[in-house]
Short mmCIF file of C-alpha atoms in Angstrom, two decimals:
data_model
loop_
_atom_site.label_atom_id
_atom_site.label_comp_id
_atom_site.label_asym_id
_atom_site.label_seq_id
_atom_site.Cartn_x
_atom_site.Cartn_y
_atom_site.Cartn_z
CA UNK A 1 54.50 11.78 -56.62
CA UNK A 2 57.07 13.75 -54.61
CA UNK A 3 56.33 17.13 -55.58
CA UNK A 4 53.32 17.94 -53.39
CA UNK A 5 55.24 17.43 -49.97
CA UNK A 6 57.45 20.22 -51.00
CA UNK A 7 56.00 23.75 -50.24
CA UNK A 8 55.35 26.05 -52.96
CA UNK A 9 56.44 28.82 -51.26
CA UNK A 10 60.02 26.96 -50.47
CA UNK A 11 61.83 28.89 -53.46
CA UNK A 12 65.37 27.54 -53.66
CA UNK A 13 68.10 29.34 -52.13
CA UNK A 14 66.87 31.72 -50.00
CA UNK A 15 68.10 30.99 -46.44
CA UNK A 16 65.77 29.48 -44.51
CA UNK A 17 67.39 28.38 -40.95
CA UNK A 18 69.92 30.78 -39.70
CA UNK A 19 71.87 30.44 -36.64
CA UNK A 20 74.01 33.58 -35.38
CA UNK A 21 76.64 33.06 -32.77
CA UNK A 22 74.48 30.60 -30.76
CA UNK A 23 76.06 29.40 -27.62
CA UNK A 24 74.77 27.06 -24.53
CA UNK A 25 75.50 25.97 -21.76
CA UNK A 26 74.64 22.69 -19.75
CA UNK A 27 75.51 23.54 -16.57
CA UNK A 28 79.17 23.94 -16.71
CA UNK A 29 79.51 22.27 -20.02
CA UNK A 30 79.86 24.57 -23.09
CA UNK A 31 77.95 22.04 -25.65
CA UNK A 32 77.30 24.91 -28.15
CA UNK A 33 80.04 27.32 -28.92
CA UNK A 34 79.44 30.08 -31.13
CA UNK A 35 77.63 28.35 -33.84
CA UNK A 36 76.82 30.14 -37.20
CA UNK A 37 75.23 27.89 -39.78
CA UNK A 38 72.72 29.06 -42.68
CA UNK A 39 70.46 26.04 -44.07
CA UNK A 40 69.10 27.16 -47.49
CA UNK A 41 65.69 26.31 -48.70
CA UNK A 42 66.31 22.70 -50.49
CA UNK A 43 69.27 22.28 -49.08
CA UNK A 44 70.09 19.11 -47.23
CA UNK A 45 72.96 19.21 -44.46
CA UNK A 46 73.96 16.28 -42.69
CA UNK A 47 76.04 17.20 -39.78
CA UNK A 48 78.24 14.43 -38.10
CA UNK A 49 80.74 14.28 -35.12
CA UNK A 50 81.95 11.96 -32.43
CA UNK A 51 79.41 11.62 -29.74
CA UNK A 52 79.13 14.39 -27.32
CA UNK A 53 80.44 17.24 -29.90
CA UNK A 54 76.98 18.74 -29.70
CA UNK A 55 75.15 17.79 -32.60
CA UNK A 56 71.81 16.65 -31.19
CA UNK A 57 71.80 19.70 -28.96
CA UNK A 58 72.34 21.59 -32.71
CA UNK A 59 69.29 19.90 -34.00
CA UNK A 60 67.42 20.54 -31.29
CA UNK A 61 68.32 23.84 -30.52
CA UNK A 62 66.78 24.87 -34.35
CA UNK A 63 62.93 24.29 -32.92
CA UNK A 64 63.68 25.33 -29.36
CA UNK A 65 63.10 21.71 -27.86
CA UNK A 66 66.24 22.99 -26.18
CA UNK A 67 66.49 26.62 -25.56
CA UNK A 68 70.06 28.60 -26.47
CA UNK A 69 72.16 30.99 -23.87
CA UNK A 70 72.96 33.64 -26.39
CA UNK A 71 73.13 34.46 -30.15
CA UNK A 72 69.96 34.30 -32.41
CA UNK A 73 68.16 31.56 -34.35
CA UNK A 74 65.42 32.48 -37.34
CA UNK A 75 63.49 30.62 -39.60
CA UNK A 76 62.62 31.70 -42.53
CA UNK A 77 63.32 35.37 -41.58
CA UNK A 78 61.67 35.30 -38.22
CA UNK A 79 63.58 34.81 -34.65
CA UNK A 80 62.03 31.89 -32.97
CA UNK A 81 59.46 33.00 -30.33
CA UNK A 82 60.10 32.17 -26.42
CA UNK A 83 57.41 29.95 -24.88
CA UNK A 84 53.73 29.86 -26.13
CA UNK A 85 51.39 29.80 -29.27
CA UNK A 86 53.90 31.80 -31.32
CA UNK A 87 56.40 29.04 -30.72
CA UNK A 88 53.94 25.85 -31.18
CA UNK A 89 52.74 27.77 -34.50
CA UNK A 90 56.59 27.97 -35.61
CA UNK A 91 56.98 24.23 -34.52
CA UNK A 92 54.36 23.24 -36.67
CA UNK A 93 56.46 24.36 -39.67
CA UNK A 94 59.44 22.36 -38.59
CA UNK A 95 59.30 18.55 -38.71
CA UNK A 96 61.14 16.94 -36.16
CA UNK A 97 62.61 12.97 -36.28
CA UNK A 98 63.63 11.54 -33.35
CA UNK A 99 66.06 8.80 -32.74
CA UNK A 100 63.76 6.81 -30.54
CA UNK A 101 60.75 7.62 -32.19
CA UNK A 102 58.64 8.86 -29.97
CA UNK A 103 55.48 8.12 -31.81
CA UNK A 104 52.38 8.69 -29.36
CA UNK A 105 51.84 4.96 -27.78
CA UNK A 106 48.04 5.29 -27.13
CA UNK A 107 47.39 6.31 -30.56
CA UNK A 108 47.03 3.84 -33.62
CA UNK A 109 49.64 4.78 -36.41
CA UNK A 110 46.60 6.57 -38.37
CA UNK A 111 45.96 8.63 -35.15
CA UNK A 112 49.42 9.49 -34.77
CA UNK A 113 49.54 11.16 -37.85
CA UNK A 114 45.97 13.02 -38.48
CA UNK A 115 46.51 14.47 -34.52
CA UNK A 116 48.94 17.03 -35.88
CA UNK A 117 47.01 18.40 -39.00
CA UNK A 118 43.46 18.25 -37.18
CA UNK A 119 44.43 20.01 -34.11
CA UNK A 120 46.92 22.47 -35.05
CA UNK A 121 46.10 23.08 -39.17
CA UNK A 122 42.35 22.61 -38.56
CA UNK A 123 41.96 20.31 -41.36
CA UNK A 124 38.75 18.84 -41.28
CA UNK A 125 38.93 15.06 -40.10
CA UNK A 126 38.36 13.12 -43.44
CA UNK A 127 40.58 15.27 -45.77
CA UNK A 128 43.64 14.66 -42.78
CA UNK A 129 42.82 10.45 -42.89
CA UNK A 130 42.91 10.58 -46.94
CA UNK A 131 46.48 12.48 -46.55
CA UNK A 132 47.50 10.51 -43.65
CA UNK A 133 47.01 7.32 -46.00
CA UNK A 134 48.98 8.88 -48.95
CA UNK A 135 51.70 9.52 -46.68
CA UNK A 136 51.69 6.32 -45.15
CA UNK A 137 51.50 4.69 -48.58
CA UNK A 138 54.92 6.84 -49.54
CA UNK A 139 56.76 5.18 -46.46
CA UNK A 140 55.48 1.76 -47.03
CA UNK A 141 53.51 1.44 -43.91
CA UNK A 142 49.69 2.04 -44.80
CA UNK A 143 48.50 -1.66 -44.05
CA UNK A 144 50.00 -1.31 -40.44
CA UNK A 145 47.72 2.07 -40.20
CA UNK A 146 45.12 0.21 -37.57
CA UNK A 147 47.61 -0.76 -34.99
CA UNK A 148 50.01 0.70 -32.40
CA UNK A 149 53.30 1.47 -32.42
CA UNK A 150 54.52 -0.91 -30.07
CA UNK A 151 53.31 -3.15 -32.69
CA UNK A 152 55.31 -2.11 -35.66
CA UNK A 153 58.96 -2.79 -36.26
CA UNK A 154 61.75 -0.37 -35.66
CA UNK A 155 62.10 0.73 -38.81
CA UNK A 156 58.29 0.77 -39.60
CA UNK A 157 58.14 3.23 -36.69
CA UNK A 158 60.67 5.55 -37.73
CA UNK A 159 59.13 5.76 -41.62
CA UNK A 160 55.81 6.59 -39.41
CA UNK A 161 57.11 9.37 -38.01
CA UNK A 162 58.57 10.67 -40.61
CA UNK A 163 55.31 10.87 -42.18
CA UNK A 164 53.78 12.40 -38.88
CA UNK A 165 56.22 15.16 -39.64
CA UNK A 166 55.62 15.61 -43.48
CA UNK A 167 51.89 15.63 -42.66
CA UNK A 168 52.28 18.88 -41.21
CA UNK A 169 53.84 20.18 -44.21
CA UNK A 170 57.15 21.45 -42.99
CA UNK A 171 59.35 24.44 -44.61
CA UNK A 172 62.26 22.41 -42.76
CA UNK A 173 62.76 18.82 -41.60
CA UNK A 174 65.17 17.95 -38.80
CA UNK A 175 66.81 14.45 -38.44
CA UNK A 176 67.88 13.41 -34.96
CA UNK A 177 70.18 10.43 -35.50
CA UNK A 178 67.03 8.83 -37.03
CA UNK A 179 68.74 5.29 -37.35
CA UNK A 180 70.60 4.93 -34.39
CA UNK A 181 68.10 3.33 -32.42
CA UNK A 182 67.62 0.49 -35.36
CA UNK A 183 68.98 -2.76 -35.55
CA UNK A 184 70.81 -2.96 -39.28
CA UNK A 185 68.78 -4.96 -41.09
CA UNK A 186 66.18 -1.91 -41.11
CA UNK A 187 68.38 1.24 -41.41
CA UNK A 188 68.68 1.12 -45.09
CA UNK A 189 64.43 1.25 -45.48
CA UNK A 190 64.52 4.63 -43.22
CA UNK A 191 67.66 6.29 -45.24
CA UNK A 192 65.87 5.50 -48.64
CA UNK A 193 62.62 7.29 -47.40
CA UNK A 194 64.85 10.08 -46.15
CA UNK A 195 66.62 10.12 -49.48
CA UNK A 196 63.62 10.26 -51.44
CA UNK A 197 62.75 12.80 -49.87
CA UNK A 198 66.13 14.95 -50.18
CA UNK A 199 65.72 14.11 -53.80
CA UNK A 200 61.99 15.85 -54.25
CA UNK A 201 63.94 19.10 -52.71
CA UNK A 202 63.05 19.08 -48.90
CA UNK A 203 64.96 21.12 -46.77
CA UNK A 204 66.86 18.75 -44.59
CA UNK A 205 69.54 19.18 -41.34
CA UNK A 206 70.26 15.48 -40.67
CA UNK A 207 72.12 14.42 -37.59
CA UNK A 208 73.76 11.11 -38.57
CA UNK A 209 76.56 8.69 -38.42
CA UNK A 210 75.37 6.95 -41.81
CA UNK A 211 78.24 8.38 -43.77
CA UNK A 212 76.72 6.31 -47.20
CA UNK A 213 73.63 8.53 -46.90
CA UNK A 214 75.99 11.81 -46.46
CA UNK A 215 77.61 11.23 -49.26
CA UNK A 216 74.58 10.28 -51.40
CA UNK A 217 72.45 12.65 -50.51
CA UNK A 218 74.00 15.69 -48.24
CA UNK A 219 74.82 18.89 -50.41
CA UNK A 220 76.62 19.88 -47.05
CA UNK A 221 78.33 18.16 -44.50
CA UNK A 222 79.08 19.83 -41.06
CA UNK A 223 81.32 18.18 -39.06
CA UNK A 224 81.53 19.10 -35.30
CA UNK A 225 83.85 18.29 -32.46
CA UNK A 226 83.60 19.77 -28.97
CA UNK A 227 80.56 22.25 -29.29
CA UNK A 228 81.85 23.82 -32.55
CA UNK A 229 81.36 23.74 -36.10
CA UNK A 230 85.01 22.75 -37.41
CA UNK A 231 84.60 22.13 -40.62
CA UNK A 232 81.80 22.06 -43.60
CA UNK A 233 82.14 21.18 -47.20
CA UNK A 234 80.50 19.22 -49.38
CA UNK A 235 80.55 15.77 -48.96
CA UNK A 236 82.74 14.64 -52.21
CA UNK A 237 85.49 17.10 -50.59
CA UNK A 238 84.84 16.50 -47.26
CA UNK A 239 85.67 12.64 -47.02
CA UNK A 240 87.94 12.65 -49.55
CA UNK A 241 90.23 15.69 -48.64
CA UNK A 242 89.44 16.75 -45.14
CA UNK A 243 91.20 19.70 -43.94
CA UNK A 244 91.17 19.25 -40.08
CA UNK A 245 93.12 17.19 -37.32
CA UNK A 246 89.94 16.43 -35.95
CA UNK A 247 87.96 15.51 -38.85
CA UNK A 248 90.84 13.42 -40.64
CA UNK A 249 91.04 11.55 -36.88
CA UNK A 250 87.44 11.39 -36.89
CA UNK A 251 87.15 10.04 -40.31
CA UNK A 252 90.00 7.46 -39.76
CA UNK A 253 88.15 5.88 -36.65
CA UNK A 254 84.81 5.62 -38.61
CA UNK A 255 85.88 4.30 -41.96
CA UNK A 256 88.25 1.74 -41.37
CA UNK A 257 86.16 -0.87 -39.49
CA UNK B 1 20.36 -8.90 13.54
CA UNK B 2 16.61 -7.42 14.31
CA UNK B 3 18.83 -3.82 14.29
CA UNK B 4 19.44 -4.57 10.32
CA UNK B 5 16.40 -6.56 9.53
CA UNK B 6 13.90 -3.90 11.27
CA UNK B 7 15.67 -1.04 9.48
CA UNK B 8 16.61 -2.01 6.25
CA UNK B 9 15.13 1.21 4.35
CA UNK B 10 17.06 3.46 6.56
CA UNK B 11 20.31 1.04 5.67
CA UNK B 12 18.78 1.06 2.27
CA UNK B 13 18.52 4.96 1.95
CA UNK B 14 21.81 5.62 3.72
CA UNK B 15 23.35 3.52 1.45
CA UNK B 16 22.18 5.35 -1.58
CA UNK B 17 23.00 8.96 -0.05
CA UNK B 18 26.51 7.92 0.81
CA UNK B 19 26.88 6.55 -2.87
CA UNK B 20 25.61 9.66 -3.85
CA UNK B 21 28.34 11.77 -2.11
CA UNK B 22 30.76 9.27 -3.00
CA UNK B 23 30.22 9.57 -6.92
CA UNK B 24 29.42 13.20 -6.77
CA UNK B 25 32.79 13.72 -5.03
CA UNK B 26 34.54 11.65 -7.03
CA UNK B 27 34.06 13.46 -10.11
CA UNK B 28 34.66 16.73 -8.59
CA UNK B 29 38.34 15.33 -6.93
CA UNK B 30 39.30 13.98 -10.53
CA UNK B 31 38.20 17.15 -12.18
CA UNK B 32 40.04 19.12 -9.60
CA UNK B 33 43.06 16.95 -9.44
CA UNK B 34 43.54 17.31 -12.64
CA UNK B 35 43.48 21.07 -12.83
CA UNK B 36 45.94 21.05 -10.08
CA UNK B 37 48.55 18.76 -11.72
CA UNK B 38 48.61 20.49 -14.78
CA UNK B 39 48.89 23.92 -12.59
CA UNK B 40 52.02 21.52 -11.48
CA UNK B 41 53.42 20.86 -14.65
CA UNK B 42 52.81 23.89 -16.54
CA UNK B 43 55.62 26.22 -17.98
CA UNK B 44 54.03 29.16 -16.06
CA UNK B 45 55.91 29.39 -12.62
CA UNK B 46 53.23 31.01 -11.06
CA UNK B 47 50.50 28.62 -11.83
CA UNK B 48 53.17 25.64 -10.43
CA UNK B 49 53.65 27.49 -7.42
CA UNK B 50 49.79 27.64 -6.86
CA UNK B 51 49.32 23.99 -7.68
CA UNK B 52 52.14 23.32 -4.95
CA UNK B 53 50.80 25.14 -2.40
CA UNK B 54 47.75 23.87 -2.70
CA UNK B 55 48.74 20.22 -2.54
CA UNK B 56 50.90 20.83 0.28
CA UNK B 57 48.17 22.93 2.74
CA UNK B 58 45.26 20.86 1.80
CA UNK B 59 47.32 17.22 1.83
CA UNK B 60 48.74 18.12 5.31
CA UNK B 61 45.58 19.38 7.21
CA UNK B 62 43.40 16.55 8.57
CA UNK B 63 40.21 15.96 7.04
CA UNK B 64 38.49 16.76 10.09
CA UNK B 65 39.69 20.03 10.49
CA UNK B 66 38.81 20.62 7.10
CA UNK B 67 35.50 20.00 7.61
CA UNK B 68 35.37 22.22 10.77
CA UNK B 69 36.46 25.18 8.46
CA UNK B 70 34.04 24.72 6.16
CA UNK B 71 31.27 23.72 8.36
CA UNK B 72 32.24 26.65 11.31
CA UNK B 73 34.48 28.82 9.63
CA UNK B 74 33.01 29.48 6.56
CA UNK B 75 29.57 30.85 7.85
CA UNK B 76 31.31 33.18 10.75
CA UNK B 77 32.98 35.16 6.96
CA UNK B 78 29.52 34.87 5.67
CA UNK B 79 29.64 32.12 3.36
CA UNK B 80 26.10 30.32 3.60
CA UNK B 81 25.28 27.17 2.60
CA UNK B 82 23.92 23.70 3.76
CA UNK B 83 25.85 21.42 5.33
CA UNK B 84 25.68 18.82 2.28
CA UNK B 85 27.35 21.20 0.04
CA UNK B 86 29.92 22.09 2.64
CA UNK B 87 30.69 18.60 3.38
CA UNK B 88 30.98 17.60 -0.49
CA UNK B 89 33.09 20.62 -0.91
CA UNK B 90 35.44 19.55 1.46
CA UNK B 91 35.76 16.03 0.42
CA UNK B 92 36.11 17.08 -2.72
CA UNK B 93 39.35 19.54 -1.92
CA UNK B 94 40.84 17.26 0.35
CA UNK B 95 40.86 14.19 -2.22
CA UNK B 96 41.61 16.60 -5.14
CA UNK B 97 45.67 16.83 -3.69
CA UNK B 98 46.22 13.00 -3.56
CA UNK B 99 44.47 12.63 -6.97
CA UNK B 100 46.88 15.31 -8.26
CA UNK B 101 49.74 13.69 -6.79
CA UNK B 102 48.97 10.29 -7.82
CA UNK B 103 48.39 11.66 -11.43
CA UNK B 104 51.55 13.40 -11.32
CA UNK B 105 53.21 10.03 -10.72
CA UNK B 106 51.33 9.08 -14.08
CA UNK B 107 52.72 12.19 -16.08
CA UNK B 108 56.44 11.83 -14.81
CA UNK B 109 56.02 8.16 -16.18
CA UNK B 110 55.28 9.18 -19.56
CA UNK B 111 58.49 9.40 -20.98
CA UNK B 112 59.89 12.85 -21.98
CA UNK B 113 59.63 12.23 -25.95
CA UNK B 114 56.06 11.95 -25.62
CA UNK B 115 55.72 15.52 -24.88
CA UNK B 116 58.58 16.82 -27.13
CA UNK B 117 56.94 14.87 -29.99
CA UNK B 118 53.78 16.52 -29.59
CA UNK B 119 55.24 19.62 -29.18
CA UNK B 120 57.29 19.36 -32.35
CA UNK B 121 53.73 19.14 -34.24
CA UNK B 122 52.99 22.41 -32.97
CA UNK B 123 50.89 21.26 -30.31
CA UNK B 124 50.69 23.96 -27.45
CA UNK B 125 50.91 22.64 -23.72
CA UNK B 126 47.17 22.24 -22.83
CA UNK B 127 46.67 20.38 -26.24
CA UNK B 128 49.78 18.18 -25.63
CA UNK B 129 48.54 17.52 -22.08
CA UNK B 130 45.25 16.71 -22.93
CA UNK B 131 46.21 14.62 -26.40
CA UNK B 132 49.23 12.98 -25.53
CA UNK B 133 50.44 12.85 -21.73
CA UNK B 134 47.08 12.73 -19.63
CA UNK B 135 46.04 9.68 -21.44
CA UNK B 136 48.75 7.95 -21.15
CA UNK B 137 49.14 9.31 -17.39
CA UNK B 138 45.58 8.30 -16.37
CA UNK B 139 45.97 4.78 -17.25
CA UNK B 140 49.77 4.51 -14.88
CA UNK B 141 47.71 6.20 -12.22
CA UNK B 142 45.21 3.98 -11.92
CA UNK B 143 46.33 1.83 -8.90
CA UNK B 144 47.39 4.99 -6.75
CA UNK B 145 44.22 6.45 -8.08
CA UNK B 146 42.10 3.61 -6.92
CA UNK B 147 43.75 3.77 -3.58
CA UNK B 148 43.32 7.43 -3.34
CA UNK B 149 39.56 7.41 -4.38
CA UNK B 150 39.01 4.26 -2.43
CA UNK B 151 40.30 6.37 0.72
CA UNK B 152 37.93 8.78 -0.30
CA UNK B 153 34.85 6.80 -0.46
CA UNK B 154 35.64 5.81 3.20
CA UNK B 155 36.52 9.55 4.34
CA UNK B 156 32.84 10.53 3.40
CA UNK B 157 31.36 8.72 6.66
CA UNK B 158 33.49 11.41 8.03
CA UNK B 159 30.42 13.84 6.35
CA UNK B 160 28.05 11.80 8.41
CA UNK B 161 29.31 12.60 11.67
CA UNK B 162 29.46 16.44 10.63
CA UNK B 163 25.27 16.39 10.60
CA UNK B 164 25.43 15.70 6.55
CA UNK B 165 22.06 13.85 7.57
CA UNK B 166 20.81 10.63 5.89
CA UNK B 167 24.35 9.14 4.94
CA UNK B 168 25.77 5.54 5.78
CA UNK B 169 27.23 6.17 8.94
CA UNK B 170 24.86 8.62 10.44
CA UNK B 171 22.07 5.71 10.10
CA UNK B 172 24.35 4.38 12.89
CA UNK B 173 24.12 7.15 15.51
CA UNK B 174 20.62 7.25 14.58
CA UNK B 175 20.13 3.37 15.42
CA UNK B 176 22.23 3.48 18.31
CA UNK B 177 21.48 6.92 19.95
CA UNK B 178 18.28 7.58 19.07
CA UNK B 179 16.59 4.24 19.10
CA UNK B 180 19.11 2.00 21.80
CA UNK B 181 20.41 -0.50 19.50
CA UNK B 182 23.09 -2.41 20.19
CA UNK B 183 26.25 -1.17 18.66
CA UNK B 184 27.78 -4.20 16.90
CA UNK B 185 25.37 -5.18 14.44
CA UNK B 186 24.50 -1.61 13.62
CA UNK B 187 27.97 -0.95 12.99
CA UNK B 188 28.50 -4.58 10.99
CA UNK B 189 25.50 -3.51 8.75
CA UNK B 190 26.88 0.10 8.38
CA UNK B 191 30.62 -1.73 7.32
CA UNK B 192 28.86 -4.09 4.88
CA UNK B 193 27.46 -0.89 3.31
CA UNK B 194 30.76 0.64 2.61
CA UNK B 195 31.99 -2.68 1.61
CA UNK B 196 29.04 -2.22 -1.25
CA UNK B 197 30.81 0.28 -2.36
CA UNK B 198 34.53 0.24 -2.13
CA UNK B 199 34.56 -3.37 -3.66
CA UNK B 200 32.99 -2.98 -7.00
CA UNK B 201 35.22 0.05 -7.15
CA UNK B 202 38.12 -2.12 -6.85
CA UNK B 203 36.60 -4.12 -9.57
CA UNK B 204 36.07 -1.83 -11.42
CA UNK B 205 39.06 0.03 -11.54
CA UNK B 206 40.84 -3.52 -11.85
CA UNK B 207 38.66 -3.79 -15.04
CA UNK B 208 39.86 -0.34 -16.13
CA UNK B 209 43.18 -1.18 -15.23
CA UNK B 210 43.13 -4.26 -17.91
CA UNK B 211 41.39 -2.59 -20.73
CA UNK B 212 43.32 0.45 -21.09
CA UNK B 213 46.69 -1.15 -20.70
CA UNK B 214 48.97 0.11 -23.34
CA UNK B 215 51.87 -1.56 -25.19
CA UNK B 216 54.97 0.31 -24.76
#
């Protein structure tokens, strides 16, 4: 049932997101320092690191919710456009899931999903509704379709947010700490959806503190600290045998409790 | 009370004229104010400057000065029209600055995540504003917008003093100056007429606020 979610033009292995020498400052704070990162089609890259390390910013520059000072970012071979219609078109191909869900508060769950397809992709309303219901079914919240976001639990809202992003049939999905705002008992229902997506071959960049998910679903773990990529490796190597001091220190702090 | 009972038809027609002015100015100032607010939050810098300049110039000029300009200044530079059109236009333009700012307060109250989510699914600026930001901003803006609009209804009385004939306020002028009635009962009648516009408007706004409340 998952295959149709992954675009047929997404043949695995081709470089999809390429960050080349990316630098960014927030005022005097150097949040991204010479970031070089390539995410290939079908790959799941999990970004971890202490808070303030720049991992959320890294996620947000990929669809230009944050601008960069220098360097280049290409998406499927195309340089990120400046503001305007071209940027909007490109963002439609990049799904984004936020820490705070950000469902449209004045629209029903169903309308949240269909807005993008009808307004951006010009899908007719009936088909958009059918596809939205199928997606809601997949993430397990179809019964809530007519409710408003505030009537749903955090875990349900986040699953809707994932469905909203999937409805655009994206080339890549960005997850910016998708479970950090959730009560503990709701984390797994969201991670399960994400794990399913990863298994289906979706290209994903996931900023998270969920080490279990990283071990289970990631092809590669990127460890960031102080705005730099300090280490990147396959999860089994990274977690059992971290090379850098900072990664060892970070892992010792989070894995002991 | 003879002043009112003898001239009830005059009061009633004045009331309808004032109501008509108010409704036209209501729609006009909401539309124009929304456009100016969109300019003020736009990513295009020149549009933001235009919006800010508009608000600062219009908001800081007295309505009477604006009306003088429309009624006497514009004909001097060759723009001709009736007092009625000039008067209502001035009222719309004047009120638009306040509508813009009330709306902007509402826009600022919508969390930035809403706009980010809209942009993230590929909605351009205009659609983000129309589909996601403004519907939520309008609801939050209803209380301040209500004050602005009620002030506008009352400001419409100034138009009567400027020779826009037949409205509620000019009824008082007709009755006291031309026909010699005592001022107090006439003005009381006029005041009641305005209350019959503003009080239902306030009740409607309260209803609208309740009906459109959103859970967050």
